[in-house]
Short mmCIF file of C-alpha atoms and ligand atoms in Angstrom, two decimals:
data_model
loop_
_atom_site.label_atom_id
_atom_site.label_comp_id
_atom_site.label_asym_id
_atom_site.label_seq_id
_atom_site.Cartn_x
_atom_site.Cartn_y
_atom_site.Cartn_z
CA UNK A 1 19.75 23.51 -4.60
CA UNK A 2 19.13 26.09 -2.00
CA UNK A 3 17.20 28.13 -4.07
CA UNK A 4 14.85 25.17 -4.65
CA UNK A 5 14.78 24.34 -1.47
CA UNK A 6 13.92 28.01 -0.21
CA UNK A 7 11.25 27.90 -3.15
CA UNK A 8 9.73 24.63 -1.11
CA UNK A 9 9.78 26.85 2.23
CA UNK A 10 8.09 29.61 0.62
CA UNK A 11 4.99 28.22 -0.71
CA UNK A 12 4.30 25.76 2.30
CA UNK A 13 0.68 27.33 2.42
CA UNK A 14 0.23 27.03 -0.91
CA UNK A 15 1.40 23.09 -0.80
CA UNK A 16 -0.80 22.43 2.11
CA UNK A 17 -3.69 23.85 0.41
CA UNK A 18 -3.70 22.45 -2.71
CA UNK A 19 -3.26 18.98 -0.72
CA UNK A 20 -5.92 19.76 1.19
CA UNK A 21 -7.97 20.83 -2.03
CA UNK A 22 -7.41 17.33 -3.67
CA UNK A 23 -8.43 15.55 -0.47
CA UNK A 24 -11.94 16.56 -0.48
CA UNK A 25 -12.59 14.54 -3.76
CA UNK A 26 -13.74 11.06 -2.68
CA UNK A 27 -11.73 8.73 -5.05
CA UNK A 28 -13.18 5.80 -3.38
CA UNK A 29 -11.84 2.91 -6.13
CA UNK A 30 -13.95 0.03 -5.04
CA UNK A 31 -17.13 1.78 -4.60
CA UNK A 32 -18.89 2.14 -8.24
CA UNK A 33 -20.88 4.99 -6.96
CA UNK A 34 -17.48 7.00 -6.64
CA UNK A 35 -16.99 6.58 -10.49
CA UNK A 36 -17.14 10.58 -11.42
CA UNK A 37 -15.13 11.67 -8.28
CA UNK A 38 -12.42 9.24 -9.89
CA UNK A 39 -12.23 10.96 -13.16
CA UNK A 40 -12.30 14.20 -11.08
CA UNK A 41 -9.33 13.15 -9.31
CA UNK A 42 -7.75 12.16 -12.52
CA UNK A 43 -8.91 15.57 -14.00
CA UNK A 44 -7.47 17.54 -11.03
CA UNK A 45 -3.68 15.91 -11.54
CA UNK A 46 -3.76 16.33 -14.79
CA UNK A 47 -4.51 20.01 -15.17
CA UNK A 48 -1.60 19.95 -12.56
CA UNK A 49 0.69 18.55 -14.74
CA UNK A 50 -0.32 20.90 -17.52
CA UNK A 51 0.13 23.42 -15.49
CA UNK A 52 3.95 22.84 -14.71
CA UNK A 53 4.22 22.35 -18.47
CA UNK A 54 4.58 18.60 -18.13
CA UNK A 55 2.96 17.01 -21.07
CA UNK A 56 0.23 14.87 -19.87
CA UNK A 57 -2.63 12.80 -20.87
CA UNK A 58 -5.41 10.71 -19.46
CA UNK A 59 -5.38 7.47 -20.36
CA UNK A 60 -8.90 5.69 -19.61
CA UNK A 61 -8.46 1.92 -18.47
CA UNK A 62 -11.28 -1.15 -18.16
CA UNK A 63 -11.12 -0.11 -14.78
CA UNK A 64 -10.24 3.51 -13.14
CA UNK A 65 -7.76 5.94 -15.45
CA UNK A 66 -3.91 6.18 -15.20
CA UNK A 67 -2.77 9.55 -15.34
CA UNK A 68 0.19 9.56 -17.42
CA UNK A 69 2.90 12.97 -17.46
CA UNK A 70 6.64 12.98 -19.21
CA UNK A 71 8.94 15.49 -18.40
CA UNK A 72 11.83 14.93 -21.18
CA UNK A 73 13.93 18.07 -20.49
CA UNK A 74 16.82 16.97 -19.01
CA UNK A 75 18.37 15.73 -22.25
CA UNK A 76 21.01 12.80 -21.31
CA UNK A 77 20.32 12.96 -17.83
CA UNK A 78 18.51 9.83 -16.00
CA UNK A 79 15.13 8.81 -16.30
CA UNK A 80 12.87 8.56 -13.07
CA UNK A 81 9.40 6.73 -13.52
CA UNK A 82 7.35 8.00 -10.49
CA UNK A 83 4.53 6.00 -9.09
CA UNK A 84 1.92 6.55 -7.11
CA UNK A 85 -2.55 6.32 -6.85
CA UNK A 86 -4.93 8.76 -6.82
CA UNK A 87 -7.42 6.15 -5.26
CA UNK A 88 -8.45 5.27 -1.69
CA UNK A 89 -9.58 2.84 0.86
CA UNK A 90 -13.93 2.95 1.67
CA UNK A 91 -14.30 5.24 5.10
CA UNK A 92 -16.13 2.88 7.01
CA UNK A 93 -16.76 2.70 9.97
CA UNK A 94 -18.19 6.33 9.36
CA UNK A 95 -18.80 7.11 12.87
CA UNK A 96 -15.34 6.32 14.18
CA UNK A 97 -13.82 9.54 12.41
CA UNK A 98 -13.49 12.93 14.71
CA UNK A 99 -14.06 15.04 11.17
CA UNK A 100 -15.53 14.16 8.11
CA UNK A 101 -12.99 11.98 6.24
CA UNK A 102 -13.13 14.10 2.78
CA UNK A 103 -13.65 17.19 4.56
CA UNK A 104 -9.55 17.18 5.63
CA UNK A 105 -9.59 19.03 8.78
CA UNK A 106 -5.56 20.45 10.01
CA UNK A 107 -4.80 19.53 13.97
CA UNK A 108 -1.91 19.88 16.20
CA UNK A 109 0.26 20.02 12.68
CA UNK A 110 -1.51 16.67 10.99
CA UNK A 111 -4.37 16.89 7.38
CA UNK A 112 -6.60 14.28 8.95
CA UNK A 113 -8.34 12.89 5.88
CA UNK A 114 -8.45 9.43 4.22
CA UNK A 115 -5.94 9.65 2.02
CA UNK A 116 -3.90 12.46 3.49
CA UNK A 117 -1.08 9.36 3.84
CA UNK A 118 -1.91 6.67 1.41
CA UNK A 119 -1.08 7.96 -0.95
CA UNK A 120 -2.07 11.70 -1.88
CA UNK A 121 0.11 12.94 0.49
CA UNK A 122 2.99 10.90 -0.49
CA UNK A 123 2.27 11.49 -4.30
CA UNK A 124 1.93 15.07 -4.40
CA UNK A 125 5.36 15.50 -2.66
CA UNK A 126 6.78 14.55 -6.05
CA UNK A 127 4.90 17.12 -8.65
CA UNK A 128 5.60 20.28 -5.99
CA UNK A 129 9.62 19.09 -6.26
CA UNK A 130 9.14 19.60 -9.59
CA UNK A 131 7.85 22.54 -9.61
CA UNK A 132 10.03 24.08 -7.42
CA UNK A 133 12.80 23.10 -9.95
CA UNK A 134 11.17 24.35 -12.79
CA UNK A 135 10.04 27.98 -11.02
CA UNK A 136 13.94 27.77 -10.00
CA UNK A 137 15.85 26.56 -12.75
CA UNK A 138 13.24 26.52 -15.79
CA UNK A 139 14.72 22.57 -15.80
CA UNK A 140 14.78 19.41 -13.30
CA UNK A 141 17.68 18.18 -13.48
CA UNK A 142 16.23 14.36 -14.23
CA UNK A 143 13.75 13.13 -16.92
CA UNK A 144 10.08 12.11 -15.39
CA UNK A 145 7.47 9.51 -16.22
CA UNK A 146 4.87 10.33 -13.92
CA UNK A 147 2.07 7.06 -13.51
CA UNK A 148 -0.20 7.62 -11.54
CA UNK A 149 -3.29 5.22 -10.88
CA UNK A 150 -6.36 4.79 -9.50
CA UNK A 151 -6.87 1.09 -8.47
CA UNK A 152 -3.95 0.34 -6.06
CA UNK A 153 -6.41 0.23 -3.85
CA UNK A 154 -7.97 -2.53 -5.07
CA UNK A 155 -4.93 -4.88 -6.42
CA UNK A 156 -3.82 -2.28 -9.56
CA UNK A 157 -5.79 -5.07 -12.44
CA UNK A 158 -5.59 -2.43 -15.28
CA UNK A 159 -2.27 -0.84 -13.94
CA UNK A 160 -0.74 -4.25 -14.13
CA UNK A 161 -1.40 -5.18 -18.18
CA UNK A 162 -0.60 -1.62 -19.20
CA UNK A 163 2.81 -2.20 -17.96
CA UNK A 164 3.57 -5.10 -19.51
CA UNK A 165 2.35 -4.33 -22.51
CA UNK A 166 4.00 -0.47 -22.44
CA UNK A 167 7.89 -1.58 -21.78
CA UNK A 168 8.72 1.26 -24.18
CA UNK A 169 6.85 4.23 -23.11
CA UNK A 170 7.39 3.58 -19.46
CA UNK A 171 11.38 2.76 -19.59
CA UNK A 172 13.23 4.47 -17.18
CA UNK A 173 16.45 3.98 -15.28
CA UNK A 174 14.48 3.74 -11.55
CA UNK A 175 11.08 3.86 -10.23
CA UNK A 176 10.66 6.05 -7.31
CA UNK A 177 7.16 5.21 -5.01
CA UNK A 178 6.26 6.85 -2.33
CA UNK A 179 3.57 4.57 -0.31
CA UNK A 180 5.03 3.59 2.43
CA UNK A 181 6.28 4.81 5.57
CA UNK A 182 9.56 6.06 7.87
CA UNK A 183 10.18 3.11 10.36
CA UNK A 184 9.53 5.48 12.84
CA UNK A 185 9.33 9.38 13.95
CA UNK A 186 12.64 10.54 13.36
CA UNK A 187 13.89 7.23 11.44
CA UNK A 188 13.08 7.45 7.71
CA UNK A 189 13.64 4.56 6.08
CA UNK A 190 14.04 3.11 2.52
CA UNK A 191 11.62 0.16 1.90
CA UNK A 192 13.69 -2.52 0.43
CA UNK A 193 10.90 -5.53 0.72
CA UNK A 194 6.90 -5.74 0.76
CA UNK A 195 5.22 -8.56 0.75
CA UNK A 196 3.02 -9.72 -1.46
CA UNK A 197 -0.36 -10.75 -1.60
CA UNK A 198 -3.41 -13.73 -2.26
CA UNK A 199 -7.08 -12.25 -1.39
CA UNK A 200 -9.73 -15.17 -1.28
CA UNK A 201 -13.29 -14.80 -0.10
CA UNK A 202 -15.31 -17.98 0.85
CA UNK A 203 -18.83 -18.85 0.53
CA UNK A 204 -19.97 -21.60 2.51
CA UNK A 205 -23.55 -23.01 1.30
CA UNK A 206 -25.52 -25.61 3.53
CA UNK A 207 -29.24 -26.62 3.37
CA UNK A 208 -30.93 -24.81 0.63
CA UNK A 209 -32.93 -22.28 2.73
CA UNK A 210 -32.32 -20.90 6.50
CA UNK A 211 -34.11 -23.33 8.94
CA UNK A 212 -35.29 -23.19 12.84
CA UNK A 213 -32.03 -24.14 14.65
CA UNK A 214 -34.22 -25.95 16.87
CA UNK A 215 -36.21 -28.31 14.90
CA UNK A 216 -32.77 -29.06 12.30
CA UNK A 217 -29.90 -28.17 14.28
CA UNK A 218 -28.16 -30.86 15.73
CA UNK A 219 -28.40 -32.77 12.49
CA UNK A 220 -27.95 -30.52 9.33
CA UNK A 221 -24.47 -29.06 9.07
CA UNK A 222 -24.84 -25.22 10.02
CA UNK A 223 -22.81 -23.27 7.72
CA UNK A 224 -21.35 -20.32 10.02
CA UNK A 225 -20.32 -23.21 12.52
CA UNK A 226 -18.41 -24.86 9.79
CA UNK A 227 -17.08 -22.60 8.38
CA UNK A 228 -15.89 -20.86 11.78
CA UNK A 229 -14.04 -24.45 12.26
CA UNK A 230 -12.65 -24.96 9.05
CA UNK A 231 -10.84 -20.93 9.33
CA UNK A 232 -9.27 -21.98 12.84
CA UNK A 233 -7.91 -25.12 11.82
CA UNK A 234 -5.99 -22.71 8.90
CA UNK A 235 -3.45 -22.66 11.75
CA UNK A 236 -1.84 -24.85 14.32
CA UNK A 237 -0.67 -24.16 17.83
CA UNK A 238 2.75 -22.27 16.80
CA UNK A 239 0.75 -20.13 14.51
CA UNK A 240 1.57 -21.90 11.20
CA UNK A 241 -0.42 -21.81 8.55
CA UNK A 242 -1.35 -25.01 7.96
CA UNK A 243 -2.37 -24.93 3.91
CA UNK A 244 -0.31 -27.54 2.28
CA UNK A 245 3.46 -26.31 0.60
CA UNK A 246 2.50 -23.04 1.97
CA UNK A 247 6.05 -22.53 3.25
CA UNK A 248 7.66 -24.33 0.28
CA UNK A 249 8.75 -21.51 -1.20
CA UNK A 250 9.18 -18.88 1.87
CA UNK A 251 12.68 -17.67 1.56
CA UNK A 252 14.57 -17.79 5.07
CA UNK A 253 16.17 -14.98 7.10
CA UNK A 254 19.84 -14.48 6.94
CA UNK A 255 21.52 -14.17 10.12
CA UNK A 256 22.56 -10.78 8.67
CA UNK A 257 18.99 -10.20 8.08
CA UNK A 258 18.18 -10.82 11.39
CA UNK A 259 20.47 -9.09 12.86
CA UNK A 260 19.63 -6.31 11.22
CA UNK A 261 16.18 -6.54 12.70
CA UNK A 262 17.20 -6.99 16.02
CA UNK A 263 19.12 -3.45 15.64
CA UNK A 264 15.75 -1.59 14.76
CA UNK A 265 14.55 0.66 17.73
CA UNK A 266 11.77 -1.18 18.78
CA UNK A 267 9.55 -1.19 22.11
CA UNK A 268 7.42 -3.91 22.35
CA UNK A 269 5.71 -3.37 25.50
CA UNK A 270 4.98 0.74 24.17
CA UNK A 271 4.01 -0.85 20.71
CA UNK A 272 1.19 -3.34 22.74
CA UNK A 273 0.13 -0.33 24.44
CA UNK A 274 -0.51 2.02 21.65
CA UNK A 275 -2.69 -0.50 20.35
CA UNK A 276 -4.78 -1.42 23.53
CA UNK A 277 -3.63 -5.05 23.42
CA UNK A 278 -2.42 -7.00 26.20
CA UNK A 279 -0.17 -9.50 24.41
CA UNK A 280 0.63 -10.63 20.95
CA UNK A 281 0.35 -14.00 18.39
CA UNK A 282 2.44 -14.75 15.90
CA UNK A 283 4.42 -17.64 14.50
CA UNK A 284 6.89 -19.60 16.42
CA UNK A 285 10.33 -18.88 16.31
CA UNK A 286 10.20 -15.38 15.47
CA UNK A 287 10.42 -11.83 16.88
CA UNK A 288 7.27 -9.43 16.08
CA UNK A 289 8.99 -7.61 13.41
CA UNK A 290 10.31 -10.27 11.60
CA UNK A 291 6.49 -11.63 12.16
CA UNK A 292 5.05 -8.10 10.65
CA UNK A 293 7.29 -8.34 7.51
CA UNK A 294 9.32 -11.06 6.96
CA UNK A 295 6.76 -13.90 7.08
CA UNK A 296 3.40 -14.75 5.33
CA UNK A 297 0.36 -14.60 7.03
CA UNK A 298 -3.40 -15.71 6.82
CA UNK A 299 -5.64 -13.39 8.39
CA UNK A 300 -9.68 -13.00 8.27
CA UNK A 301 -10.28 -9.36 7.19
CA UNK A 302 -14.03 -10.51 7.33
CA UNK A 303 -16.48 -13.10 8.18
CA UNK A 304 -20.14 -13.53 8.17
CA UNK A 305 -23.50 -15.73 8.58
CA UNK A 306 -26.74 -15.70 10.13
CA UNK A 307 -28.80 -12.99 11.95
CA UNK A 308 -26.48 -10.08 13.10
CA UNK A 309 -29.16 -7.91 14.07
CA UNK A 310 -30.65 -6.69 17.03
CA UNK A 311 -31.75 -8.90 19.80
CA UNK A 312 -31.69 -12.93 19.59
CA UNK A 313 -33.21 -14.93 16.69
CA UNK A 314 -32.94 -18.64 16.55
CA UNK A 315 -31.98 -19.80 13.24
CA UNK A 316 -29.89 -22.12 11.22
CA UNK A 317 -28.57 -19.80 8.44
CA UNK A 318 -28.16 -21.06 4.87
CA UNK A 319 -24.90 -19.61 4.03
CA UNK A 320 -22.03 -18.15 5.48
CA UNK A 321 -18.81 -16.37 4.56
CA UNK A 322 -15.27 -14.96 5.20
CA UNK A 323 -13.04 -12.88 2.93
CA UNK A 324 -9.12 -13.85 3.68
CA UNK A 325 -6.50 -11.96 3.31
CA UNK A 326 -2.92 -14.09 2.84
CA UNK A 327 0.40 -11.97 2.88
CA UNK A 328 3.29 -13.77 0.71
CA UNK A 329 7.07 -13.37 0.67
CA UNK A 330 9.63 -14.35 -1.45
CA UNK A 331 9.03 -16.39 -3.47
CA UNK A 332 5.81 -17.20 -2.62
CA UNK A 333 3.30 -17.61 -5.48
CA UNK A 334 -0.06 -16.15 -5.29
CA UNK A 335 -1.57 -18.21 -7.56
CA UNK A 336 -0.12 -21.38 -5.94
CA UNK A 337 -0.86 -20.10 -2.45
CA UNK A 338 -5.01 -19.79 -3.79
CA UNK A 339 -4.69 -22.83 -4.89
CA UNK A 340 -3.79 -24.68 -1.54
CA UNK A 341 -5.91 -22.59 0.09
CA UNK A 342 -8.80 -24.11 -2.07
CA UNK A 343 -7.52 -27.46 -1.59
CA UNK A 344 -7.17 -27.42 2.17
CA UNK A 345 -10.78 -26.11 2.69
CA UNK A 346 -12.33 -27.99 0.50
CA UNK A 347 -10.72 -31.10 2.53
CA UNK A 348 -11.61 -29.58 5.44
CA UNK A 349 -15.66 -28.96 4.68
CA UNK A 350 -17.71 -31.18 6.43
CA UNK A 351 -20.50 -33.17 4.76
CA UNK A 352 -23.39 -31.01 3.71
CA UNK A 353 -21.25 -27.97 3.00
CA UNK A 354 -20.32 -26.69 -0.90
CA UNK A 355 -18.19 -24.23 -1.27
CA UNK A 356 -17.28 -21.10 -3.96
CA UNK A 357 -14.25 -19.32 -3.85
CA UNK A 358 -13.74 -16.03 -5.45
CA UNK A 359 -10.27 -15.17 -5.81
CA UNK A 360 -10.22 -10.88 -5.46
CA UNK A 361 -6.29 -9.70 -6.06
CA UNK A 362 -2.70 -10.97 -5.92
CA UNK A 363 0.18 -9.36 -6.19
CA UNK A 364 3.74 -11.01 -5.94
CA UNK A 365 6.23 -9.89 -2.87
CA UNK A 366 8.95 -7.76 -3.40
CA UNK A 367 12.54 -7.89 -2.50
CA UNK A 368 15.40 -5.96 -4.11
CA UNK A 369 19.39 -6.00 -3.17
CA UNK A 370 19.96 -3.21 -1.92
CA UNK A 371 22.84 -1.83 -3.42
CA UNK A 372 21.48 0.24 -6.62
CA UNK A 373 23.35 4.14 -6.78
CA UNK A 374 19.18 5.60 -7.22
CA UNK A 375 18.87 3.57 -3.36
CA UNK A 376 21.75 5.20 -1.95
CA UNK A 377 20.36 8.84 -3.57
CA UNK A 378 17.25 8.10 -1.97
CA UNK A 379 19.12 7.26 1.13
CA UNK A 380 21.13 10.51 0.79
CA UNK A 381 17.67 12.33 -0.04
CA UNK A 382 15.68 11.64 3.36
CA UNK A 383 19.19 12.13 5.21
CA UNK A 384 19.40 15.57 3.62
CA UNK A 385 15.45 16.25 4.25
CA UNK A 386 15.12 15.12 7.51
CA UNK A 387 18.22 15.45 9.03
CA UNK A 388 18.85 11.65 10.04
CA UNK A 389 20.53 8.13 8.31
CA UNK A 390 17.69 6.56 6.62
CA UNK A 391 17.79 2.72 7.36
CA UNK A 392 16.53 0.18 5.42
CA UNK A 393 13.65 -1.60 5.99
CA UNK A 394 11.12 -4.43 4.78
CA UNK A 395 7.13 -3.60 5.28
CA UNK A 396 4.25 -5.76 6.01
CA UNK A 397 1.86 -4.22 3.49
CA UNK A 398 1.89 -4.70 -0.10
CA UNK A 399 2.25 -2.40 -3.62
CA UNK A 400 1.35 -5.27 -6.20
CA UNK A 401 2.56 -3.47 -8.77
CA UNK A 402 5.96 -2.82 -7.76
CA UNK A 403 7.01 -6.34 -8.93
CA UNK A 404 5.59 -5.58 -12.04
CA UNK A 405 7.55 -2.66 -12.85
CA UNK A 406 10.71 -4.23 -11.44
CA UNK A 407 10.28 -6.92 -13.66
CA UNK A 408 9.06 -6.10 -17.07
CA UNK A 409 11.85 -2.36 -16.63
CA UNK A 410 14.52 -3.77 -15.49
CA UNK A 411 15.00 -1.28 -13.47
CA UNK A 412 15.55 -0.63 -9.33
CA UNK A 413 13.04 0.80 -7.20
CA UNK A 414 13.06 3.38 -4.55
CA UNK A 415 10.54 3.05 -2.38
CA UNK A 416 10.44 6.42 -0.67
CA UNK A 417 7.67 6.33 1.71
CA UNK A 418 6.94 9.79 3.42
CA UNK A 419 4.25 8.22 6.19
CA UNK A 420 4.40 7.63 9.80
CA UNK A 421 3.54 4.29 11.18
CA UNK A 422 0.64 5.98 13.18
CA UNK A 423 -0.87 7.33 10.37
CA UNK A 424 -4.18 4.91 10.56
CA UNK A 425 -3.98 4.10 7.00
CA UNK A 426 -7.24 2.29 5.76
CA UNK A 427 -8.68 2.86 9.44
CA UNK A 428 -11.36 6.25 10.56
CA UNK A 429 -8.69 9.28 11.16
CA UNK A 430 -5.98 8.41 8.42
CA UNK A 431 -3.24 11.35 8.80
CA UNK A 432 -0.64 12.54 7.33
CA UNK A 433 2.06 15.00 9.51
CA UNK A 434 3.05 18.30 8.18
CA UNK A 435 5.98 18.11 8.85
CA UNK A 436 6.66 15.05 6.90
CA UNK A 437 4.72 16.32 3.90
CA UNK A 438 6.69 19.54 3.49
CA UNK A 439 10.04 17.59 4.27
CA UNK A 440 8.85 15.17 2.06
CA UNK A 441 8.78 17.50 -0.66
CA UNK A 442 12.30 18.62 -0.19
CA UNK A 443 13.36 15.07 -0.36
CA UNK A 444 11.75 14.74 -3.53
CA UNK A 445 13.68 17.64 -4.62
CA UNK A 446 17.09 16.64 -3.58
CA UNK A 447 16.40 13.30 -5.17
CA UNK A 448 16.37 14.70 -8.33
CA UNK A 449 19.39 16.10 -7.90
CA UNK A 450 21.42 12.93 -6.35
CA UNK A 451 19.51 11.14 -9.61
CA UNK A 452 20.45 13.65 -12.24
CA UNK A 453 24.45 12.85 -11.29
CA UNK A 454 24.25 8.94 -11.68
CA UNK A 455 25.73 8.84 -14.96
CA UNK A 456 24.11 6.59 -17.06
N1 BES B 501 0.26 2.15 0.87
C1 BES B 501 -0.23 0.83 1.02
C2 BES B 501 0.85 -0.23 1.14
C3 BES B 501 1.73 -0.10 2.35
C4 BES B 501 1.21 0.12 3.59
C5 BES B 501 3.08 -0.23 2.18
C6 BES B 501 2.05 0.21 4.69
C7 BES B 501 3.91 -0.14 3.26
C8 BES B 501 3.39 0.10 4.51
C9 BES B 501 -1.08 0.46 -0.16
O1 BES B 501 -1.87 1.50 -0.64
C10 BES B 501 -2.01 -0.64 0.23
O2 BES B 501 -2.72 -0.54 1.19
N2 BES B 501 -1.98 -1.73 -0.51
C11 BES B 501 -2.88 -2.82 -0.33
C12 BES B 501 -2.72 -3.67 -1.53
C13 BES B 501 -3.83 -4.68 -1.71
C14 BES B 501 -5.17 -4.01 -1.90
C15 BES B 501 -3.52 -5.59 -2.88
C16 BES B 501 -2.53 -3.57 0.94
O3 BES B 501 -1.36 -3.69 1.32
O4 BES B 501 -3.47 -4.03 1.60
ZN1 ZN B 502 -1.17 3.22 -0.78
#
């Protein structure tokens, strides 16, 4: 192990470099005008693979390819499926970045780049460890299924079938993902609950063209007004969400849950500050935490209608829109949740308003007991990386396919994450520390050891 770990140490330039290197590609999933710089991605990670002598292929989707490697050299030994996606979030607002966001720029010992944390930076980790074992010891000392995808970003539709319908190829003994993040500096953390997730945009269509909102307003039903109304009624004074059976199915805390919360090192008044707010909302009843990951949520992510340019113009706009974002968690049902969120605005439209819903990704939350030997390795991992008892933690965000792995393998997860909580994921200046990357490798590394001595 020390040899592989002094192996890591050595070639920390080279790491950072040929991060840095896959960083400048623009694997921008949503955005069809990124198409070739996704198959260049793609390209890139495989000729990586082939390079470590990991037999590798591409294998083209509907959608965005899923780069697919199997290491099967460790003969008896465990099999580790590791996740993670070549894809990332748009870079807009443009302006708002200090250096051009696929030109990754290194300073004060951070790759500022989108991507850098979600999830190149966490991915890569996992193909240097074995690397290092294979310059080493010519063998890791688990099998790997590396699957690695490029529409995470935009609810994994492709990732998601392929899955279910490749139990065989894909079966492992755990899943290890790295795409989240250490609680804190200094705390690493094993993720042992996202949440999931029910994406709706909302059209809201009034009179059939936009009119002078002086000679018709007043009697024809303004779209943007409505629909502005019919969003903040989606909750009530205590922050509830207000669709019907929303909370049906919302699995409560434990007190041992809670308490476990209430042990986290957590500084509310330093955490307002960072983000330039003066106070906070959130439901009723419980702390901001528990509000960040243990409860669902409705938020707007967008909202539109009407003249948004410069100066004033009068009008009476035809249409109007929001895009919603709802998080779930267990056992919450996306498909149930989109369907009372239908329901409730369709009650809630006023006369003279039709609407269309467009339903854009779900994903189911994600909750595992804790108690799996590849957890505790991955515990053991960070502790031996980093130097400090990882704790275990839920997360707000979601990995939709995580579920999906869970349940058509069988098998536990590990979710791993190697980010920072500042690291401005999907906002201008995404990071990803040094530090944490080149630990983050050696945790990869001892992982495969602590895995490779679960007997099976
Ligand atoms: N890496 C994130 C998920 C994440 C963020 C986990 C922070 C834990 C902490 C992931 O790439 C992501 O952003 N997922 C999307 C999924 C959505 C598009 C279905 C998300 O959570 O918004
Ligand atoms: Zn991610």
């Amino acid at each position: 192990m020390e040899k592989v770990i002094g192996q890591i140490r050595a070639a920390q330039e080279k790491h950072r470099e040929e991060l840095l290197d896959m960083l400048r590609i623009p694997s921008i999933s949503s955005d069809p005008a990124h198409k070739v710089d996704m198959e260049r991605t793609a390209q890139w990670l495989l000729t990586k693979l082939q390079s470590l002598g990991i037999s590798s292929e591409i294998i083209p989707t509907a959608g965005h390819s899923i780069v697919y490697g199997e290491y099967m050299g460790a003969g008896d030994a465990p099999t580790i499926l590791i996740y993670g996606h070549y894809d990332v979030q748009p870079v807009d607002p443009l302006n708002l970045w200090n250096s051009p966001p696929f030109e990754p720029d290194v300073r004060d010992g951070k790759i500022y780049a989108r991507g850098a944390s979600d999830d190149k930076g966490q991915l890569y980790p996992h193909l240097l460890a074995a690397e290092a074992w294979l310059a080493v010891h010519e063998k890791i000392p688990v099998n790997l299924k590396f699957v690695i995808e490029g529409e995470e970003e935009v609810g994994s539709p492709n990732l998601q079938p392929f899955v279910e319908e490749n139990k065989e190829k894909l079966a492992c003994d755990a899943i290890m993902v790295s795409d989240s993040g250490f609680f804190a500096r200094g705390v690493p953390s094993l993720v042992y609950g996202l949440r999931g997730m029910a994406y709706i945009e909302v059209i809201a269509r009034g009179p059939n063209r936009d009119l002078h909102s002086g000679s018709f307003g007043g009697a024809v039903c303004n779209p943007a007004d409505a629909l502005a109304g019919m969003v903040a009624a989606l909750h009530d004074e205590k922050r509830r969400i207000t669709l019907p059976g929303f909370y049906d199915k919302v699995r409560e805390l434990s007190q041992a849950e809670r308490d476990g919360y209430k042990a986290l090192p957590f500084d509310e008044e330093a955490y307002k500050e960072s983000l330039g707010v003066g106070g906070l909302v959130g439901e009723e009843g419980f702390t901001t935490l528990e509000q960040l990951s243990a409860r669902p949520t409705l938020e707007v992510c967008g909202i539109w209608g009407g003249y948004t340019g410069e100066g004033a113009k009068t009008v009476l706009p035809a249409e109007a829109g929001a895009k919603i974002s709802m998080r779930l968690v267990p056992d919450q049902d996306p498909e149930q949740v989109a369907a009372a969120f239908e329901e409730k605005m369709r009650e809630l439209a006023p006369a003279g308003i039709e609407l269309e819903f467009i339903t854009h990704h779900g994903g189911r939350p994600f909750l595992i007991e804790p108690d799996s030997p590849y957890i505790m390795a991955g515990k053991e991992a960070l502790r031996q990386a980093f130097g400090q008892e990882a704790l275990l933690t839920r997360e707000g965000g979601s990995i939709p396919v995580v579920d999906v792995f869970s349940q058509c393998l069988q098998a536990p997860v590990v979710l791993m994450g190697l980010g920072l909580p500042d690291d401005d994921l999907h906002s201008p200046n995404e990071k990803m520390d040094l530090d944490q990357y080149h630990r983050g490798i050696e945790a990869a590394a001892h992982f495969m050891k602590l895995a490779g001595e679960i007997g099976k």
